[in-house]
């Protein structure tokens, strides 16, 4: 009886699953920054309803006037595989994340485990003129997923932007127009990948903050999580980068906050992180505030009683540092916990 019920339930799920009509093409225009430092950036996701043996011959793309196509190094067409008929919802445009965190946050190209490169176009692109991606690619019955990637030139301006549309696909010698998914046309703007996981021996970068000083300098702070993604307690300090060119180029400075080696404890017992940054225009001073943990974290609500640690009932210390030279150098850390925390604030009896 249980086996029969399971079979009936599976049949109901399969029967209720929406199917894309064979020979139809749907497109999702992504709302993602195009990074100058990233080999692959997702512009469009495409889903094609196909019959067994259908041949994808080409895909058409046209950029709008005003798109800075001179900044493009190449365009790529990827095949992302097929969708399970039980879960191929009309709003689903990828079976997995095409650019997983290992690719996207390490400045690497698309993971070949998730996408198969069909073709790459390095031609001279013109706005208003259709670009064709030759394919000659066999499709499977049901929903097939594609996506279009762009790689920018290294000198691409952060002022560049792109917009356009997938015009359609050639399927079995017949041109099939593409239908937008209803989320609207997007403008793709250019960004700079300031930090990638693994850069300079740091496993992960997280928790960014950024301000502009009165000199127009951009000052960014962030967690440098050296060993793993975990929060405190771990080997973490607050890094700082500066840009005097509106974000086009960046320079690293010394860490804004670090307790490495403090009190003879190892760095993984002197973590400081979760920063925020503020610029005071009257005193021309930059301030960074963060949380410091000293010693071993025993649990969610406990800390060891090692001499010099946070007082009983307080898990962390609040610390600050300042810069009076536009973020080039930073003061020694200042523990401001006594000034802002009441000793009675505790959840322990």
Short mmCIF file of C-alpha atoms in Angstrom, two decimals:
data_model
loop_
_atom_site.label_atom_id
_atom_site.label_comp_id
_atom_site.label_asym_id
_atom_site.label_seq_id
_atom_site.Cartn_x
_atom_site.Cartn_y
_atom_site.Cartn_z
CA UNK A 1 0.00 0.00 0.00
CA UNK A 2 2.84 2.39 0.86
CA UNK A 3 4.56 1.61 -2.43
CA UNK A 4 1.33 2.26 -4.34
CA UNK A 5 0.83 5.60 -2.50
CA UNK A 6 4.38 6.67 -3.35
CA UNK A 7 3.85 5.81 -7.01
CA UNK A 8 0.57 7.74 -7.07
CA UNK A 9 2.21 10.76 -5.39
CA UNK A 10 5.08 10.70 -7.89
CA UNK A 11 2.60 10.51 -10.74
CA UNK A 12 0.70 13.51 -9.35
CA UNK A 13 3.91 15.55 -9.05
CA UNK A 14 4.95 14.70 -12.59
CA UNK A 15 1.52 15.50 -13.96
CA UNK A 16 1.47 18.87 -12.16
CA UNK A 17 4.94 19.89 -13.27
CA UNK A 18 4.81 22.70 -15.85
CA UNK A 19 6.40 21.90 -19.19
CA UNK A 20 7.86 24.31 -21.70
CA UNK A 21 6.42 23.93 -25.14
CA UNK A 22 8.83 22.36 -27.62
CA UNK A 23 10.25 24.91 -30.00
CA UNK A 24 9.84 27.87 -27.63
CA UNK A 25 12.62 30.13 -26.28
CA UNK A 26 12.53 32.15 -23.09
CA UNK A 27 15.19 34.62 -21.87
CA UNK A 28 16.08 36.11 -18.50
CA UNK A 29 18.06 39.35 -18.55
CA UNK A 30 20.24 39.29 -15.43
CA UNK A 31 20.79 42.17 -13.02
CA UNK A 32 24.46 41.55 -12.26
CA UNK A 33 27.54 43.75 -12.33
CA UNK A 34 30.02 42.97 -15.09
CA UNK A 35 33.40 42.71 -13.36
CA UNK A 36 36.52 43.82 -15.21
CA UNK A 37 38.51 41.20 -13.32
CA UNK A 38 36.15 38.26 -13.96
CA UNK A 39 36.71 36.00 -17.03
CA UNK A 40 32.99 35.17 -17.21
CA UNK A 41 30.02 37.39 -16.39
CA UNK A 42 26.42 36.30 -16.93
CA UNK A 43 24.46 38.57 -19.27
CA UNK A 44 21.51 36.40 -20.33
CA UNK A 45 20.07 33.05 -19.34
CA UNK A 46 18.11 31.12 -21.96
CA UNK A 47 15.79 28.12 -21.81
CA UNK A 48 14.71 26.22 -24.89
CA UNK A 49 11.90 23.69 -25.10
CA UNK A 50 13.04 20.94 -27.45
CA UNK A 51 12.11 17.59 -28.90
CA UNK A 52 14.58 14.72 -28.93
CA UNK A 53 17.06 15.25 -31.76
CA UNK A 54 16.43 18.98 -32.25
CA UNK A 55 19.54 20.81 -33.45
CA UNK A 56 20.44 24.24 -32.11
CA UNK A 57 22.16 25.97 -35.03
CA UNK A 58 22.74 29.48 -33.70
CA UNK A 59 21.72 32.09 -31.15
CA UNK A 60 21.22 35.78 -31.94
CA UNK A 61 22.07 38.76 -29.72
CA UNK A 62 21.79 42.49 -30.33
CA UNK A 63 23.07 45.32 -28.14
CA UNK A 64 21.28 48.64 -27.78
CA UNK A 65 22.73 51.94 -28.92
CA UNK A 66 24.80 53.50 -26.15
CA UNK A 67 26.35 50.19 -25.11
CA UNK A 68 30.13 50.46 -24.79
CA UNK A 69 30.98 47.50 -26.97
CA UNK A 70 34.60 48.59 -27.39
CA UNK A 71 35.12 47.45 -23.78
CA UNK A 72 34.23 43.83 -24.62
CA UNK A 73 37.05 41.30 -25.09
CA UNK A 74 34.79 38.35 -25.94
CA UNK A 75 31.28 36.92 -25.77
CA UNK A 76 30.69 33.25 -25.01
CA UNK A 77 27.74 30.91 -25.41
CA UNK A 78 27.52 28.12 -22.82
CA UNK A 79 25.27 25.08 -22.57
CA UNK A 80 24.09 24.44 -19.02
CA UNK A 81 22.40 21.06 -19.43
CA UNK A 82 18.80 19.95 -19.05
CA UNK A 83 16.08 20.36 -16.47
CA UNK A 84 14.31 17.53 -14.69
CA UNK A 85 10.74 17.44 -15.97
CA UNK A 86 9.42 17.45 -12.40
CA UNK A 87 11.11 20.75 -11.53
CA UNK A 88 11.44 22.71 -14.78
CA UNK A 89 9.43 25.70 -13.60
CA UNK A 90 8.87 28.57 -16.04
CA UNK A 91 10.90 30.87 -13.78
CA UNK A 92 13.90 28.54 -13.59
CA UNK A 93 16.76 29.43 -15.91
CA UNK A 94 19.67 27.33 -14.61
CA UNK A 95 19.88 23.81 -13.18
CA UNK A 96 22.72 24.93 -10.88
CA UNK A 97 24.49 28.23 -10.26
CA UNK A 98 26.60 28.65 -13.37
CA UNK A 99 29.16 30.74 -11.52
CA UNK A 100 29.48 29.10 -8.13
CA UNK A 101 31.38 30.86 -5.36
CA UNK A 102 34.63 29.12 -6.33
CA UNK A 103 34.46 30.82 -9.73
CA UNK A 104 32.73 34.08 -8.96
CA UNK A 105 34.64 34.89 -5.79
CA UNK A 106 38.03 33.61 -6.89
CA UNK A 107 38.17 35.48 -10.19
CA UNK A 108 38.05 32.28 -12.22
CA UNK A 109 36.23 31.35 -15.44
CA UNK A 110 32.99 29.38 -15.48
CA UNK A 111 33.26 25.97 -13.86
CA UNK A 112 33.28 23.39 -16.70
CA UNK A 113 31.46 20.96 -14.41
CA UNK A 114 28.36 23.15 -14.70
CA UNK A 115 28.65 24.60 -18.21
CA UNK A 116 29.93 23.47 -21.60
CA UNK A 117 31.40 26.14 -23.89
CA UNK A 118 29.68 26.05 -27.29
CA UNK A 119 31.48 28.95 -28.92
CA UNK A 120 33.39 32.16 -28.23
CA UNK A 121 33.03 35.33 -30.30
CA UNK A 122 35.97 37.78 -30.30
CA UNK A 123 34.78 39.88 -33.22
CA UNK A 124 34.29 43.60 -33.48
CA UNK A 125 30.86 44.29 -32.05
CA UNK A 126 28.51 47.06 -33.16
CA UNK A 127 25.41 48.33 -31.36
CA UNK A 128 22.23 47.69 -33.32
CA UNK A 129 23.83 44.94 -35.38
CA UNK A 130 22.94 41.33 -34.62
CA UNK A 131 25.65 39.02 -33.30
CA UNK A 132 25.26 35.31 -34.09
CA UNK A 133 26.69 32.46 -32.05
CA UNK A 134 27.10 29.37 -34.28
CA UNK A 135 26.20 26.18 -32.44
CA UNK A 136 25.31 22.97 -34.36
CA UNK A 137 24.45 21.45 -31.00
CA UNK A 138 22.09 18.53 -30.32
CA UNK A 139 19.40 19.19 -27.71
CA UNK A 140 17.53 16.81 -25.44
CA UNK A 141 13.80 16.42 -25.08
CA UNK A 142 12.39 18.90 -22.57
CA UNK A 143 14.00 22.04 -21.22
CA UNK A 144 17.58 22.86 -22.27
CA UNK A 145 19.51 25.68 -20.59
CA UNK A 146 21.99 28.12 -22.18
CA UNK A 147 23.68 31.29 -21.01
CA UNK A 148 25.65 34.12 -22.57
CA UNK A 149 28.82 35.37 -20.90
CA UNK A 150 30.86 38.53 -21.44
CA UNK A 151 34.52 39.15 -20.66
CA UNK A 152 35.75 42.73 -20.60
CA UNK A 153 39.10 44.17 -21.57
CA UNK A 154 41.40 44.94 -18.68
CA UNK A 155 41.18 48.68 -19.30
CA UNK A 156 37.37 48.79 -19.49
CA UNK A 157 35.98 51.93 -17.88
CA UNK A 158 33.77 51.69 -14.81
CA UNK A 159 31.50 54.16 -16.62
CA UNK A 160 30.75 51.57 -19.30
CA UNK A 161 27.31 49.99 -19.48
CA UNK A 162 25.52 47.49 -21.68
CA UNK A 163 21.95 46.61 -22.57
CA UNK A 164 20.46 44.42 -25.24
CA UNK A 165 18.36 41.37 -25.95
CA UNK A 166 18.54 37.84 -27.26
CA UNK A 167 16.70 37.99 -30.56
CA UNK A 168 16.09 34.28 -30.98
CA UNK A 169 17.60 30.95 -31.97
CA UNK A 170 17.86 28.95 -35.14
CA UNK A 171 16.36 25.53 -34.43
CA UNK A 172 16.24 22.84 -37.14
CA UNK A 173 16.64 25.48 -39.84
CA UNK A 174 13.82 27.61 -38.45
CA UNK A 175 14.25 30.94 -36.63
CA UNK A 176 12.45 30.93 -33.28
CA UNK A 177 11.99 34.37 -31.63
CA UNK A 178 12.98 34.72 -27.98
CA UNK A 179 10.38 35.71 -25.40
CA UNK A 180 11.49 37.75 -22.35
CA UNK A 181 10.52 36.30 -18.98
CA UNK A 182 8.66 39.43 -17.88
CA UNK A 183 11.25 40.75 -15.42
CA UNK A 184 12.20 43.57 -17.80
CA UNK A 185 15.23 44.79 -19.69
CA UNK A 186 18.31 45.47 -17.58
CA UNK A 187 21.28 47.81 -17.82
CA UNK A 188 24.52 45.97 -17.03
CA UNK A 189 27.05 48.20 -15.30
CA UNK A 190 30.74 47.59 -14.83
CA UNK A 191 32.38 46.81 -11.50
CA UNK A 192 35.86 46.09 -10.19
CA UNK A 193 36.57 42.88 -8.27
CA UNK A 194 38.56 44.36 -5.41
CA UNK A 195 39.24 41.14 -3.52
CA UNK A 196 38.85 37.48 -4.39
CA UNK A 197 38.92 34.53 -2.03
CA UNK A 198 42.44 33.17 -1.89
CA UNK A 199 44.16 36.48 -2.69
CA UNK A 200 47.40 37.04 -0.79
CA UNK A 201 46.98 33.98 1.40
CA UNK A 202 43.53 34.99 2.70
CA UNK A 203 40.95 32.24 2.31
CA UNK A 204 37.88 34.53 2.43
CA UNK A 205 37.01 38.23 2.31
CA UNK A 206 33.70 39.31 3.83
CA UNK A 207 31.69 42.16 5.44
CA UNK A 208 32.70 45.12 3.24
CA UNK A 209 32.26 48.77 4.13
CA UNK A 210 33.18 51.83 2.05
CA UNK A 211 33.22 55.64 2.36
CA UNK A 212 34.38 58.63 0.33
CA UNK A 213 36.58 61.22 2.02
CA UNK A 214 36.54 64.96 1.35
CA UNK A 215 39.44 64.42 -1.07
CA UNK A 216 37.34 62.04 -3.15
CA UNK A 217 39.29 59.00 -1.96
CA UNK A 218 37.38 55.74 -1.69
CA UNK A 219 38.36 53.81 1.44
CA UNK A 220 37.13 50.22 1.77
CA UNK A 221 37.40 47.92 4.79
CA UNK A 222 36.60 44.22 5.04
CA UNK A 223 37.21 41.06 7.02
CA UNK A 224 40.32 39.14 6.02
CA UNK A 225 39.40 35.61 7.11
CA UNK A 226 42.72 33.84 6.72
CA UNK A 227 41.79 30.19 7.36
CA UNK A 228 38.11 29.64 6.67
CA UNK A 229 34.73 31.28 6.35
CA UNK A 230 33.87 31.02 10.06
CA UNK A 231 33.03 34.03 12.21
CA UNK A 232 34.91 34.84 15.40
CA UNK A 233 36.65 33.23 17.02
CA UNK A 234 39.15 32.75 14.17
CA UNK A 235 42.21 34.32 12.57
CA UNK A 236 40.55 37.46 11.21
CA UNK A 237 41.64 41.05 10.90
CA UNK A 238 40.25 44.16 9.19
CA UNK A 239 41.93 44.97 5.89
CA UNK A 240 41.83 48.31 4.11
CA UNK A 241 42.15 49.38 0.47
CA UNK A 242 42.17 52.88 -1.06
CA UNK A 243 41.33 54.28 -4.47
CA UNK A 244 42.15 57.82 -5.56
CA UNK A 245 40.79 57.20 -9.07
CA UNK A 246 37.12 56.66 -8.43
CA UNK A 247 37.47 52.91 -8.00
CA UNK A 248 39.36 52.32 -11.27
CA UNK A 249 42.52 51.23 -9.45
CA UNK A 250 43.11 50.30 -5.81
CA UNK A 251 46.04 50.23 -3.40
CA UNK A 252 46.32 48.09 -0.29
CA UNK A 253 47.43 49.66 2.96
CA UNK A 254 48.28 48.14 6.31
CA UNK A 255 45.40 46.44 8.17
CA UNK A 256 43.07 48.95 9.78
CA UNK A 257 42.62 46.69 12.84
CA UNK A 258 44.71 43.70 13.87
CA UNK A 259 45.51 41.96 17.17
CA UNK A 260 47.80 39.32 15.72
CA UNK A 261 50.12 38.04 18.47
CA UNK A 262 48.54 40.22 21.18
CA UNK A 263 49.16 39.01 24.74
CA UNK A 264 51.17 36.05 23.36
CA UNK A 265 48.02 34.30 22.16
CA UNK A 266 47.96 32.83 18.63
CA UNK A 267 46.24 34.84 15.94
CA UNK A 268 43.22 32.53 15.87
CA UNK A 269 42.50 33.60 19.48
CA UNK A 270 42.78 37.31 18.67
CA UNK A 271 40.27 37.75 15.87
CA UNK A 272 38.76 41.12 15.03
CA UNK A 273 36.10 41.66 12.38
CA UNK A 274 32.66 42.83 11.21
CA UNK A 275 33.88 46.38 10.51
CA UNK A 276 32.05 49.58 9.76
CA UNK A 277 33.72 52.77 8.52
CA UNK A 278 32.87 56.45 8.97
CA UNK A 279 34.42 59.70 7.71
CA UNK A 280 34.09 62.83 9.90
CA UNK A 281 34.27 65.82 7.51
CA UNK A 282 34.86 68.33 10.32
CA UNK A 283 37.94 66.67 11.80
CA UNK A 284 38.99 65.04 8.48
CA UNK A 285 39.20 61.73 10.36
CA UNK A 286 38.34 58.23 9.26
CA UNK A 287 37.05 55.86 11.94
CA UNK A 288 36.75 52.08 11.79
CA UNK A 289 34.80 50.17 14.44
CA UNK A 290 34.77 46.38 14.82
CA UNK A 291 34.46 43.52 17.29
CA UNK A 292 37.50 41.89 18.91
CA UNK A 293 37.53 38.54 20.66
CA UNK A 294 40.45 37.59 22.95
CA UNK A 295 40.90 33.95 23.87
CA UNK A 296 38.94 30.82 23.10
CA UNK A 297 35.27 30.92 22.30
CA UNK A 298 33.77 28.08 24.30
CA UNK A 299 30.24 28.37 23.04
CA UNK A 300 27.50 30.72 21.93
CA UNK A 301 27.14 32.23 25.40
CA UNK A 302 30.47 31.57 27.09
CA UNK A 303 34.05 32.68 27.10
CA UNK A 304 36.97 31.42 29.13
CA UNK A 305 38.01 33.29 32.24
CA UNK A 306 41.55 33.82 31.04
CA UNK A 307 43.02 36.99 32.58
CA UNK A 308 42.59 40.01 30.35
CA UNK A 309 39.58 38.73 28.43
CA UNK A 310 36.24 40.43 28.10
CA UNK A 311 34.49 40.76 31.44
CA UNK A 312 32.03 38.12 32.56
CA UNK A 313 28.88 38.16 30.45
CA UNK A 314 30.46 40.05 27.56
CA UNK A 315 31.37 37.94 24.54
CA UNK A 316 33.29 40.55 22.61
CA UNK A 317 35.15 43.84 22.93
CA UNK A 318 34.26 46.86 20.80
CA UNK A 319 37.39 48.43 19.31
CA UNK A 320 38.13 51.37 17.03
CA UNK A 321 41.00 52.83 15.02
CA UNK A 322 41.37 56.18 13.28
CA UNK A 323 43.23 57.61 10.32
CA UNK A 324 44.06 61.28 9.84
CA UNK A 325 45.94 60.86 6.55
CA UNK A 326 43.12 59.81 4.23
CA UNK A 327 43.36 56.10 5.14
CA UNK A 328 47.07 55.60 4.41
CA UNK A 329 47.90 54.63 8.00
CA UNK A 330 45.87 53.74 11.08
CA UNK A 331 46.23 54.29 14.80
CA UNK A 332 46.70 51.53 17.33
CA UNK A 333 43.41 49.84 18.27
CA UNK A 334 41.38 51.53 20.99
CA UNK A 335 39.15 49.44 23.26
CA UNK A 336 36.00 51.52 23.80
CA UNK A 337 33.96 48.79 25.50
CA UNK A 338 34.05 50.44 28.98
CA UNK A 339 32.71 53.67 27.50
CA UNK A 340 29.70 52.11 25.80
CA UNK A 341 28.87 48.89 27.71
CA UNK A 342 27.13 48.67 31.08
CA UNK A 343 28.60 45.84 33.23
CA UNK A 344 25.05 44.75 34.05
CA UNK A 345 24.40 43.85 30.40
CA UNK A 346 24.59 40.10 30.52
CA UNK A 347 22.43 37.11 29.73
CA UNK A 348 24.15 34.98 32.34
CA UNK A 349 22.94 34.76 35.93
#
